C-alpha positions as semicolon CSV with decimal commas, in nm:
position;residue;x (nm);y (nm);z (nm)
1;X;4,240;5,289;-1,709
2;X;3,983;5,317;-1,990
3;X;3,850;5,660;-2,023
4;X;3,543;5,744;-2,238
5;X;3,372;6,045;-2,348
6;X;2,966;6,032;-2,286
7;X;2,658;6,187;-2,362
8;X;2,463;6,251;-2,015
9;X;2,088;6,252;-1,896
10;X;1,988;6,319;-1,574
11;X;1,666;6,333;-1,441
12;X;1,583;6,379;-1,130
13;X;1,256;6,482;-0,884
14;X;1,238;6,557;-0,520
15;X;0,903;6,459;-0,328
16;X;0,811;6,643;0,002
17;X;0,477;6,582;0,194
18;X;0,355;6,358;-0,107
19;X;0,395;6,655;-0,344
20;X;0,672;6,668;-0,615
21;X;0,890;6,947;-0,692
22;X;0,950;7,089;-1,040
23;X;1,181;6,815;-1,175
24;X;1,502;6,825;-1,338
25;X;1,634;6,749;-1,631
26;X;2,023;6,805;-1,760
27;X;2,212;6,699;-2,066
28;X;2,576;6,745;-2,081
29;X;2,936;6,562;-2,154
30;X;3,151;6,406;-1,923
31;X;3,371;6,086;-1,879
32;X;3,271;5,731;-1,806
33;X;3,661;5,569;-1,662
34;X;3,653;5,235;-1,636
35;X;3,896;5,034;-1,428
36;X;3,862;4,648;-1,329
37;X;3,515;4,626;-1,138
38;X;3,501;4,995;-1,079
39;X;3,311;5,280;-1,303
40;X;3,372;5,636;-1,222
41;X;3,129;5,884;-1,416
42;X;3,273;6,246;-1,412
43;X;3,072;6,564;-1,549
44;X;2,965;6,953;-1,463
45;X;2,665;7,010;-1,325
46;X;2,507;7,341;-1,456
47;X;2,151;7,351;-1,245
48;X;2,169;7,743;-1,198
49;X;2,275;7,946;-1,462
50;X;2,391;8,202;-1,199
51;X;2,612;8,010;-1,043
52;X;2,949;7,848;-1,171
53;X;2,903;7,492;-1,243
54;X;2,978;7,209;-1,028
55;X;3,216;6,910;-1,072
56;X;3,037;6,577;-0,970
57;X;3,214;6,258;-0,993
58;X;3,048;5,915;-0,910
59;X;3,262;5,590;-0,833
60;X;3,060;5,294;-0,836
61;X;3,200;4,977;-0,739
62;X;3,000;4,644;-0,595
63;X;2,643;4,795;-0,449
64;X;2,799;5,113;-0,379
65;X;2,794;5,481;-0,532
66;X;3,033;5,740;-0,394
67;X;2,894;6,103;-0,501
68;X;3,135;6,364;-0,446
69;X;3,060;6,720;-0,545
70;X;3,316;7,053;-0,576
71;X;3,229;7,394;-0,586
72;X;3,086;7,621;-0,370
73;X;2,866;7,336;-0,270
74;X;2,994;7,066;-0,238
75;X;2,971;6,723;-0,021
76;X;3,031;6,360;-0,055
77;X;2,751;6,128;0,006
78;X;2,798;5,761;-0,010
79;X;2,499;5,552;-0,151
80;X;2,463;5,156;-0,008
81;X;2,070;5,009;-0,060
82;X;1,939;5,001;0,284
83;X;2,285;5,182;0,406
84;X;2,261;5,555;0,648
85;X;2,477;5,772;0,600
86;X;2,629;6,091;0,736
87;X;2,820;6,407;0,633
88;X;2,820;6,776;0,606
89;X;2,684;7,012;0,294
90;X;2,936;7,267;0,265
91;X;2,805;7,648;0,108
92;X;2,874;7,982;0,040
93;X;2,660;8,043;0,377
94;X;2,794;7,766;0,600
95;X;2,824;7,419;0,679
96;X;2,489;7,175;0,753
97;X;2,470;6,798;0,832
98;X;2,369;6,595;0,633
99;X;2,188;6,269;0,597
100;X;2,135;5,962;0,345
101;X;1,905;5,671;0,345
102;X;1,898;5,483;0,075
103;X;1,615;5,316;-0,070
104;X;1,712;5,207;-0,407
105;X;2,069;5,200;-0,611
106;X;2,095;4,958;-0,924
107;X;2,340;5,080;-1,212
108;X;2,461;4,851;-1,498
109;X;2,770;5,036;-1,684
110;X;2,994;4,910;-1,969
111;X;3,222;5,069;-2,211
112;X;2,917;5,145;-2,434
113;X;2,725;5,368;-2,167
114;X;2,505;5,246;-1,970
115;X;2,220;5,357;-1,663
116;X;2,211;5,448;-1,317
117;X;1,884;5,483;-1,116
118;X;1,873;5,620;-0,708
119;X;1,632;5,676;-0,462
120;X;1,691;5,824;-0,100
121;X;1,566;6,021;0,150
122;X;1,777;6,328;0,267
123;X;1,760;6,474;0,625
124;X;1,949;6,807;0,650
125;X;2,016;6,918;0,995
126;X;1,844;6,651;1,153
127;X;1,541;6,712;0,983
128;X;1,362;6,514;0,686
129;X;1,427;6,750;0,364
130;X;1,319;6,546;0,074
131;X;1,278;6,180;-0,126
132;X;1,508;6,188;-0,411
133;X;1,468;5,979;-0,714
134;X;1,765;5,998;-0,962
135;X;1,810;5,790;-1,340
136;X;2,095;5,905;-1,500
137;X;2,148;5,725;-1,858
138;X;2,476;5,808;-2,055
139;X;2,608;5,685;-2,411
140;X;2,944;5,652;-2,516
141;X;3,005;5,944;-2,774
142;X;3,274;5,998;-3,058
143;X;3,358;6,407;-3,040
């Protein structure tokens, strides 16, 4: 397995009754593995500076993205265009269900970096939380 060190942008925004949230932008290193037809992206995600970061790891493969997320929250959400699905949020203050629709996945990765772009709607508890959109662009990067 290939394993290369990256430079990573994400962006991301969150849309609830037609209004967006204050988006979100993070830089950071991680690892783009690369093994046959399958791309796993691995970094630490550092959205709150008062709370210990969190390892993500994405495995795409095909038109699928498997998000997995450790820490004191974590989850796993699995992304398939036009594909539901369902799982639990797990935090410091209990567990709630979870919910993924998504709308858009498209991702073109090679050794040299490459781009990721998402868009879903999340339902926590039942209940619609938010549209998600998601790019995520990462170069490959020499120390």
């Amino acid at each position: 397995m290939q394993k290369i060190p990256v430079l990573i942008t994400l962006n991301s925004n969150a849309y609830r009754d037609n209004e967006a949230d204050e988006p979100v932008t993070m830089i950071t290193y991680g690892t783009l593995s690369i093994q046959g037809e399958k791309y796993t992206v691995d970094y630490d995600e550092t959205l709150d500076e008062n709370l210990p970061a969190q390892h993500v790891s994405l495995i795409l493969e095909g038109d699928s993205m498997i998000m997995n997320r450790e820490g004191d929250y974590s989850t796993q959400m699995i992304f398939t265009r036009g594909g539901r699905y369902e799982g639990q949020y797990f935090t410091p203050y209990g567990t709630m269900e979870l919910a993924v629709f998504c709308n858009r996945l498209k991702w073109e990765l090679s050794e040299n970096g490459g781009s990721i772009a998402l868009s879903y709607q999340m339902d926590i508890g039942g209940q619609f939380a938010a549209t998600h959109e998601m790019s995520i662009t990462m170069f490959a990067h020499n120390g």
